[in-house]
């Protein structure tokens, strides 16, 4: 069964259209993350699923039920917001219980549910506290508790971790993942942070300017981006992209980046003289030539040490590139690097005009 199905979903505010006909199937129990730059229409899309924004055109099904005109409270979805939206005058227990009281759930049942949810989220000892006396992470857990306690069919999250500091964000990210494993509820999660998307999602939806650029598993998007937008958005640092021209040599096609020529996998459908973008992930370069790999000369500007890894900032002819390498605890040789190697199957080629990948 489909958890959430969007077909041709459009949103316009007056005459300005901001979501341009989105198709998306979220399977039951799947964790799908909508990711994209600020203003691309993620929140608007999520709020249409929640019923907080009217759908201009297209259809929305939740668990096979047409929901375009169903009131938010009758959609059986629960939403967690970035700003937590807790009631400041209520303690943790009452904040969690709020939705159940509105629905006239029997008192004993509410008490049991609140205690179960507090146990799951590690909030048992804070039930009497007000939100002002909690840390950011604890407030976020209360907001989550309020969603969980209703046993909704679908969880909707809008940037729930954006107000937390980096360390807490990493911790809460793991908690959300654990929670999803335990509760197994269909989830749609919005973030602008590709790391959050990569670590949480079963599938990622990359959005840009009100359209979907690509849908796929995290590894799918990392290894096989459909276009230069996805190649730049997913991965950190992003995929290196260098304008080049296709040339032909006796052993097959090559991409000529200024004076440097990179051999290409022989299955690519390119033609001589074609303008392309060469895409190589920072982590797909290697400093050693194990097995007859083509060499790429580079000139090094800067070595950034991260501990287990280092980033080499360099230029290939006049194009900036970043190479990511393991340090194995020793960076003494890195400042001498003048050549890197790349297996042809790791070199992506995009059309210079459309930005679409060439396969
Ligand atoms: N109530 C509104 N009226 C007019 N434009 C809006 C309204 N809400 C959002 N927008 C516009 O819709 C676009 C998408 O916004 P949003 O979905 O919030 O983006 P995201 O969540 O991806 O950052 C933006 O250009 C934003 O300015
Ligand atoms: Mg938003």
CSV table of C-alpha atoms and ligand atoms in Angstrom, one decimal:
chain,number,residue,atom,x,y,z
A,1,UNK,CA,0.0,0.0,0.0
A,2,UNK,CA,1.1,3.6,-0.7
A,3,UNK,CA,1.6,5.7,2.4
A,4,UNK,CA,1.4,9.1,0.7
A,5,UNK,CA,0.8,9.7,-3.0
A,6,UNK,CA,1.2,13.0,-4.7
A,7,UNK,CA,0.0,13.3,-8.3
A,8,UNK,CA,0.6,16.5,-10.3
A,9,UNK,CA,0.6,18.6,-7.1
A,10,UNK,CA,0.6,22.3,-7.8
A,11,UNK,CA,0.7,25.2,-5.4
A,12,UNK,CA,0.1,28.8,-6.4
A,13,UNK,CA,-0.1,31.9,-4.1
A,14,UNK,CA,-2.3,34.2,-6.1
A,15,UNK,CA,-0.7,34.2,-9.6
A,16,UNK,CA,2.7,33.0,-8.4
A,17,UNK,CA,3.2,29.3,-8.8
A,18,UNK,CA,5.7,27.9,-6.3
A,19,UNK,CA,5.2,24.1,-6.7
A,20,UNK,CA,5.0,23.0,-10.3
A,21,UNK,CA,3.3,19.6,-10.5
A,22,UNK,CA,5.0,17.1,-8.2
A,23,UNK,CA,4.6,13.3,-8.5
A,24,UNK,CA,5.7,11.3,-5.5
A,25,UNK,CA,4.9,7.9,-4.0
A,26,UNK,CA,5.9,7.3,-0.4
A,27,UNK,CA,5.5,3.6,0.4
A,28,UNK,CA,3.9,2.6,3.7
A,29,UNK,CA,6.5,2.7,6.5
A,30,UNK,CA,9.0,4.4,4.3
A,31,UNK,CA,11.2,7.3,5.5
A,32,UNK,CA,11.4,9.9,2.7
A,33,UNK,CA,13.4,13.1,3.0
A,34,UNK,CA,12.6,16.2,0.9
A,35,UNK,CA,15.8,18.1,0.5
A,36,UNK,CA,16.7,21.2,-1.4
A,37,UNK,CA,17.9,24.8,-1.1
A,38,UNK,CA,15.8,27.4,0.9
A,39,UNK,CA,12.7,28.5,-0.9
A,40,UNK,CA,12.5,25.5,-3.3
A,41,UNK,CA,9.0,24.5,-2.0
A,42,UNK,CA,9.7,21.8,0.6
A,43,UNK,CA,7.6,23.2,3.5
A,44,UNK,CA,4.8,24.2,1.1
A,45,UNK,CA,4.7,20.6,-0.1
A,46,UNK,CA,4.7,19.2,3.4
A,47,UNK,CA,2.0,21.6,4.5
A,48,UNK,CA,-0.2,20.5,1.6
A,49,UNK,CA,0.2,16.9,2.9
A,50,UNK,CA,-0.7,18.1,6.4
A,51,UNK,CA,-3.7,20.1,5.2
A,52,UNK,CA,-2.2,23.4,6.4
A,53,UNK,CA,-2.1,24.7,2.8
A,54,UNK,CA,-4.8,24.3,0.2
A,55,UNK,CA,-3.7,22.2,-2.9
A,56,UNK,CA,-4.1,24.3,-6.0
A,57,UNK,CA,-4.1,21.4,-8.4
A,58,UNK,CA,-3.4,17.6,-8.5
A,59,UNK,CA,-4.4,14.9,-6.0
A,60,UNK,CA,-3.2,13.8,-2.6
A,61,UNK,CA,-3.9,10.3,-1.3
A,62,UNK,CA,-3.0,9.2,2.2
A,63,UNK,CA,-3.2,5.4,2.7
A,64,UNK,CA,-5.2,5.3,-0.6
A,65,UNK,CA,-7.8,7.8,0.6
A,66,UNK,CA,-8.2,11.0,-1.4
A,67,UNK,CA,-7.4,13.8,1.0
A,68,UNK,CA,-7.4,17.1,-1.0
A,69,UNK,CA,-10.5,18.3,0.9
A,70,UNK,CA,-10.1,16.5,4.2
A,71,UNK,CA,-9.6,18.7,7.3
A,72,UNK,CA,-6.1,18.5,8.8
A,73,UNK,CA,-7.3,16.9,12.0
A,74,UNK,CA,-9.0,14.1,10.0
A,75,UNK,CA,-6.0,13.2,7.9
A,76,UNK,CA,-4.4,11.1,10.6
A,77,UNK,CA,-1.0,12.8,10.2
A,78,UNK,CA,1.1,14.4,12.9
A,79,UNK,CA,3.6,17.2,12.2
A,80,UNK,CA,6.7,18.2,14.1
A,81,UNK,CA,8.0,21.8,13.5
A,82,UNK,CA,11.3,23.5,13.7
A,83,UNK,CA,10.2,25.8,16.5
A,84,UNK,CA,8.6,22.9,18.5
A,85,UNK,CA,5.4,24.9,19.0
A,86,UNK,CA,5.0,23.8,22.6
A,87,UNK,CA,2.5,25.4,25.0
A,88,UNK,CA,4.7,27.4,27.4
A,89,UNK,CA,2.2,27.3,30.3
A,90,UNK,CA,1.7,23.5,30.2
A,91,UNK,CA,4.2,21.0,31.6
A,92,UNK,CA,5.7,18.2,29.5
A,93,UNK,CA,3.0,15.7,30.4
A,94,UNK,CA,0.2,18.1,29.4
A,95,UNK,CA,1.9,19.2,26.3
A,96,UNK,CA,2.2,15.5,25.2
A,97,UNK,CA,-1.4,14.8,26.2
A,98,UNK,CA,-2.9,17.9,24.6
A,99,UNK,CA,-3.9,16.3,21.3
A,100,UNK,CA,-5.5,13.3,23.1
A,101,UNK,CA,-7.6,15.6,25.4
A,102,UNK,CA,-8.9,17.5,22.3
A,103,UNK,CA,-10.0,14.2,20.9
A,104,UNK,CA,-11.7,13.3,24.2
A,105,UNK,CA,-9.6,10.2,24.8
A,106,UNK,CA,-10.4,8.6,28.2
A,107,UNK,CA,-8.3,9.8,31.1
A,108,UNK,CA,-6.7,6.5,32.0
A,109,UNK,CA,-5.8,5.9,28.4
A,110,UNK,CA,-4.1,9.3,28.2
A,111,UNK,CA,-2.1,8.7,31.3
A,112,UNK,CA,-0.9,5.3,29.9
A,113,UNK,CA,0.0,6.7,26.5
A,114,UNK,CA,1.9,9.7,28.0
A,115,UNK,CA,3.9,7.5,30.3
A,116,UNK,CA,4.7,5.1,27.4
A,117,UNK,CA,5.8,7.9,25.1
A,118,UNK,CA,7.8,9.6,27.8
A,119,UNK,CA,9.6,6.2,28.4
A,120,UNK,CA,10.4,5.9,24.7
A,121,UNK,CA,11.8,9.4,24.5
A,122,UNK,CA,13.6,9.5,27.8
A,123,UNK,CA,11.4,12.2,29.2
A,124,UNK,CA,10.0,10.3,32.2
A,125,UNK,CA,11.8,12.4,34.8
A,126,UNK,CA,10.8,15.7,33.1
A,127,UNK,CA,7.1,15.3,32.9
A,128,UNK,CA,6.4,18.0,35.5
A,129,UNK,CA,8.6,20.6,33.9
A,130,UNK,CA,7.6,23.5,31.7
A,131,UNK,CA,9.2,23.9,28.3
A,132,UNK,CA,11.2,27.0,29.5
A,133,UNK,CA,13.1,24.7,31.9
A,134,UNK,CA,14.1,22.2,29.3
A,135,UNK,CA,17.1,22.1,26.9
A,136,UNK,CA,16.6,22.5,23.2
A,137,UNK,CA,17.0,18.7,22.7
A,138,UNK,CA,14.5,17.9,25.4
A,139,UNK,CA,11.9,20.4,23.9
A,140,UNK,CA,12.4,18.7,20.5
A,141,UNK,CA,11.7,15.4,22.2
A,142,UNK,CA,8.5,16.7,23.7
A,143,UNK,CA,7.4,18.0,20.3
A,144,UNK,CA,8.1,14.5,19.0
A,145,UNK,CA,6.2,12.9,21.9
A,146,UNK,CA,3.2,15.0,21.1
A,147,UNK,CA,3.2,13.6,17.5
A,148,UNK,CA,3.9,10.0,18.5
A,149,UNK,CA,1.2,9.7,21.2
A,150,UNK,CA,-1.5,10.0,18.6
A,151,UNK,CA,-0.3,6.9,16.7
A,152,UNK,CA,-0.8,8.7,13.4
A,153,UNK,CA,-0.6,7.0,10.0
A,154,UNK,CA,2.0,9.5,8.8
A,155,UNK,CA,4.7,11.6,10.5
A,156,UNK,CA,5.6,14.9,8.9
A,157,UNK,CA,8.8,16.7,10.0
A,158,UNK,CA,9.7,20.2,8.9
A,159,UNK,CA,13.4,20.9,9.7
A,160,UNK,CA,12.9,19.6,13.3
A,161,UNK,CA,16.6,19.8,14.1
A,162,UNK,CA,17.5,23.2,12.7
A,163,UNK,CA,17.4,25.0,16.0
A,164,UNK,CA,19.8,22.6,17.7
A,165,UNK,CA,23.6,23.0,17.9
A,166,UNK,CA,25.7,20.7,15.8
A,167,UNK,CA,26.4,18.1,18.4
A,168,UNK,CA,22.9,17.8,19.6
A,169,UNK,CA,21.7,17.6,16.0
A,170,UNK,CA,23.8,14.6,15.3
A,171,UNK,CA,22.5,12.9,18.5
A,172,UNK,CA,18.8,13.7,17.7
A,173,UNK,CA,19.3,12.5,14.1
A,174,UNK,CA,20.3,9.1,15.4
A,175,UNK,CA,17.3,9.2,17.9
A,176,UNK,CA,14.9,9.9,15.0
A,177,UNK,CA,16.3,7.1,13.0
A,178,UNK,CA,16.0,4.7,16.0
A,179,UNK,CA,12.5,5.9,16.6
A,180,UNK,CA,11.5,5.2,13.0
A,181,UNK,CA,12.9,1.7,13.2
A,182,UNK,CA,10.9,1.1,16.4
A,183,UNK,CA,7.6,2.7,15.3
A,184,UNK,CA,7.7,1.8,11.6
A,185,UNK,CA,5.4,4.7,10.6
A,186,UNK,CA,5.4,6.4,7.1
A,187,UNK,CA,7.5,9.5,7.5
A,188,UNK,CA,8.1,12.6,5.3
A,189,UNK,CA,10.9,14.7,6.5
A,190,UNK,CA,12.0,18.1,5.2
A,191,UNK,CA,15.5,19.5,5.5
A,192,UNK,CA,17.9,21.8,3.6
A,193,UNK,CA,20.8,19.7,5.1
A,194,UNK,CA,22.1,17.0,2.7
A,195,UNK,CA,23.9,15.2,5.6
A,196,UNK,CA,20.6,14.8,7.4
A,197,UNK,CA,18.9,13.6,4.2
A,198,UNK,CA,21.7,11.1,3.5
A,199,UNK,CA,21.7,9.6,7.0
A,200,UNK,CA,18.0,9.5,7.7
A,201,UNK,CA,16.3,8.6,4.4
A,202,UNK,CA,15.2,5.4,2.8
A,203,UNK,CA,14.8,7.5,-0.3
A,204,UNK,CA,15.7,11.2,-0.9
A,205,UNK,CA,13.7,13.6,-3.1
A,206,UNK,CA,15.9,16.4,-4.3
A,207,UNK,CA,13.8,19.5,-5.0
A,208,UNK,CA,14.8,22.7,-6.8
A,209,UNK,CA,12.6,25.7,-7.6
A,210,UNK,CA,9.3,23.9,-7.1
A,211,UNK,CA,10.2,20.8,-9.1
A,212,UNK,CA,11.7,17.4,-8.3
A,213,UNK,CA,15.2,16.9,-9.7
A,214,UNK,CA,15.7,13.3,-8.7
A,215,UNK,CA,14.3,10.6,-6.4
A,216,UNK,CA,16.5,7.8,-5.2
A,217,UNK,CA,18.2,6.0,-2.3
A,218,UNK,CA,21.1,8.0,-0.7
A,219,UNK,CA,23.7,5.8,-2.5
A,220,UNK,CA,21.9,6.1,-5.8
A,221,UNK,CA,22.0,9.9,-5.7
A,222,UNK,CA,25.6,9.9,-4.5
A,223,UNK,CA,26.9,7.5,-7.2
A,224,UNK,CA,24.5,8.3,-10.0
A,225,UNK,CA,23.3,11.9,-9.9
A,226,UNK,CA,20.9,12.6,-12.8
A,227,UNK,CA,22.2,16.1,-13.3
A,228,UNK,CA,24.7,18.7,-12.2
A,229,UNK,CA,22.2,20.2,-9.7
A,230,UNK,CA,22.0,16.9,-7.8
A,231,UNK,CA,25.8,16.3,-8.2
A,232,UNK,CA,26.4,19.7,-6.5
A,233,UNK,CA,23.8,19.3,-3.8
A,234,UNK,CA,24.5,15.8,-2.6
A,235,UNK,CA,27.9,15.0,-1.1
A,236,UNK,CA,30.3,17.1,1.0
A,237,UNK,CA,32.4,18.6,-0.5
A,238,UNK,CA,30.3,18.4,-3.6
A,239,UNK,CA,31.2,16.7,-6.9
A,240,UNK,CA,34.0,18.5,-8.8
A,241,UNK,CA,32.6,19.8,-12.1
A,242,UNK,CA,34.9,20.9,-14.9
A,243,UNK,CA,33.9,22.1,-18.4
A,244,UNK,CA,35.5,19.9,-21.1
A,245,UNK,CA,35.3,19.0,-24.7
A,246,UNK,CA,35.1,15.4,-26.0
A,247,UNK,CA,38.1,14.2,-28.1
A,248,UNK,CA,38.8,10.9,-29.7
A,249,UNK,CA,41.9,8.9,-29.3
A,250,UNK,CA,42.8,5.4,-30.6
A,251,UNK,CA,41.8,3.8,-27.2
A,252,UNK,CA,38.4,5.6,-27.0
A,253,UNK,CA,36.9,8.9,-26.1
A,254,UNK,CA,38.5,11.4,-23.7
A,255,UNK,CA,37.4,14.5,-22.0
A,256,UNK,CA,39.8,17.4,-22.6
A,257,UNK,CA,39.9,19.9,-19.6
A,258,UNK,CA,42.0,22.6,-21.1
A,259,UNK,CA,45.3,20.7,-21.7
A,260,UNK,CA,44.5,17.7,-19.4
A,261,UNK,CA,42.8,14.7,-21.0
A,262,UNK,CA,40.8,12.2,-19.0
A,263,UNK,CA,39.9,8.8,-20.5
A,264,UNK,CA,36.2,7.9,-20.4
A,265,UNK,CA,34.4,4.7,-19.9
A,266,UNK,CA,33.9,3.3,-23.4
A,267,UNK,CA,30.1,2.8,-23.0
A,268,UNK,CA,29.3,6.5,-22.8
A,269,UNK,CA,27.3,7.9,-25.7
A,270,UNK,CA,29.3,11.0,-26.5
A,271,UNK,CA,30.6,12.4,-29.7
A,272,UNK,CA,33.7,14.2,-30.8
A,273,UNK,CA,33.7,17.9,-30.2
A,274,UNK,CA,30.8,17.8,-27.7
A,275,UNK,CA,30.8,20.3,-24.9
A,276,UNK,CA,30.4,18.5,-21.6
A,277,UNK,CA,30.9,18.9,-17.8
A,278,UNK,CA,33.2,16.3,-16.2
A,279,UNK,CA,32.1,15.3,-12.7
A,280,UNK,CA,34.4,13.6,-10.3
A,281,UNK,CA,33.7,13.2,-6.6
A,282,UNK,CA,36.5,14.4,-4.2
A,283,UNK,CA,36.6,10.9,-2.7
A,284,UNK,CA,36.9,9.1,-6.1
A,285,UNK,CA,40.4,10.4,-6.8
A,286,UNK,CA,43.2,8.3,-5.6
A,287,UNK,CA,46.8,9.3,-4.8
A,288,UNK,CA,48.3,6.0,-5.8
A,289,UNK,CA,48.1,4.3,-9.2
A,290,UNK,CA,46.8,0.9,-8.4
A,291,UNK,CA,46.3,-0.8,-11.7
A,292,UNK,CA,47.1,1.4,-14.8
A,293,UNK,CA,44.7,4.2,-13.9
A,294,UNK,CA,45.0,7.4,-16.0
A,295,UNK,CA,47.0,10.2,-14.3
A,296,UNK,CA,45.7,13.7,-13.8
A,297,UNK,CA,48.4,16.3,-13.1
A,298,UNK,CA,47.3,19.0,-10.6
A,299,UNK,CA,48.8,21.9,-8.8
A,300,UNK,CA,48.2,22.0,-5.1
A,301,UNK,CA,47.2,25.2,-3.2
A,302,UNK,CA,46.2,24.0,0.2
A,303,UNK,CA,45.9,21.0,2.4
A,304,UNK,CA,43.0,21.0,4.9
A,305,UNK,CA,43.4,18.4,7.6
A,306,UNK,CA,40.3,16.9,9.2
A,307,UNK,CA,42.0,14.2,11.2
A,308,UNK,CA,41.1,10.9,9.5
A,309,UNK,CA,40.7,12.6,6.2
A,310,UNK,CA,42.3,15.6,4.4
A,311,UNK,CA,41.0,17.8,1.7
A,312,UNK,CA,43.5,18.9,-1.0
A,313,UNK,CA,42.5,22.1,-2.7
A,314,UNK,CA,44.1,22.2,-6.1
A,315,UNK,CA,43.7,23.2,-9.7
A,316,UNK,CA,43.6,21.0,-12.8
A,317,UNK,CA,44.8,23.5,-15.4
A,318,UNK,CA,42.7,26.5,-14.4
A,319,UNK,CA,39.8,24.6,-12.8
A,320,UNK,CA,39.5,24.3,-9.0
A,321,UNK,CA,39.1,20.8,-7.7
A,322,UNK,CA,39.0,19.3,-4.2
A,323,UNK,CA,40.5,15.8,-3.5
A,324,UNK,CA,39.4,14.0,-0.4
A,325,UNK,CA,41.9,11.4,0.9
A,326,UNK,CA,42.4,9.2,4.0
A,327,UNK,CA,45.4,10.4,6.1
A,328,UNK,CA,46.0,7.2,8.0
A,329,UNK,CA,47.4,9.5,10.7
A,330,UNK,CA,50.1,10.9,8.5
A,331,UNK,CA,49.9,14.1,6.4
A,332,UNK,CA,53.7,14.6,5.8
A,333,UNK,CA,53.5,13.4,2.2
A,334,UNK,CA,50.3,15.3,1.2
A,335,UNK,CA,52.0,18.6,0.4
A,336,UNK,CA,54.0,16.9,-2.3
A,337,UNK,CA,51.0,15.6,-4.2
A,338,UNK,CA,51.2,16.6,-7.9
A,339,UNK,CA,49.3,13.8,-9.6
A,340,UNK,CA,46.0,12.0,-8.9
A,341,UNK,CA,44.4,9.0,-10.5
A,342,UNK,CA,40.8,8.2,-11.2
A,343,UNK,CA,39.1,5.1,-12.5
A,344,UNK,CA,37.2,5.9,-15.8
A,345,UNK,CA,34.0,4.3,-14.4
A,346,UNK,CA,33.9,6.9,-11.6
A,347,UNK,CA,34.0,9.8,-14.1
A,348,UNK,CA,30.6,11.3,-14.7
A,349,UNK,CA,29.8,13.2,-17.9
A,350,UNK,CA,27.0,15.8,-18.1
A,351,UNK,CA,25.6,17.7,-21.1
A,352,UNK,CA,27.1,21.2,-20.9
A,353,UNK,CA,23.8,22.7,-22.1
A,354,UNK,CA,21.1,20.8,-20.1
A,355,UNK,CA,23.2,19.6,-17.2
A,356,UNK,CA,21.7,16.1,-17.6
A,357,UNK,CA,24.0,13.1,-17.1
A,358,UNK,CA,25.1,11.2,-20.2
A,359,UNK,CA,25.2,7.5,-19.8
B,1,LIG,N1,2.1,32.4,2.1
B,1,LIG,C1,2.9,32.6,1.0
B,1,LIG,N2,2.6,33.6,0.1
B,1,LIG,C2,3.4,33.7,-1.0
B,1,LIG,N3,4.5,33.0,-1.2
B,1,LIG,C3,4.8,32.1,-0.3
B,1,LIG,C4,4.0,31.8,0.8
B,1,LIG,N4,4.7,30.8,1.5
B,1,LIG,C5,5.7,30.5,0.8
B,1,LIG,N5,5.9,31.2,-0.3
B,1,LIG,C6,6.9,31.1,-1.4
B,1,LIG,O1,6.9,29.8,-1.8
B,1,LIG,C7,8.2,29.4,-2.1
B,1,LIG,C8,8.5,28.1,-1.4
B,1,LIG,O2,8.5,28.3,0.0
B,1,LIG,P1,8.8,27.1,1.0
B,1,LIG,O3,8.0,26.0,0.7
B,1,LIG,O4,8.6,27.7,2.4
B,1,LIG,O5,10.3,26.8,0.7
B,1,LIG,P2,11.3,25.8,1.6
B,1,LIG,O6,10.6,25.2,2.7
B,1,LIG,O7,11.8,24.8,0.6
B,1,LIG,O8,12.4,26.7,2.1
B,1,LIG,C9,9.2,30.5,-1.7
B,1,LIG,O9,9.5,31.2,-2.8
B,1,LIG,C10,8.3,31.3,-0.8
B,1,LIG,O10,8.7,32.7,-0.8
B,2,LIG,MG1,10.9,25.4,4.8
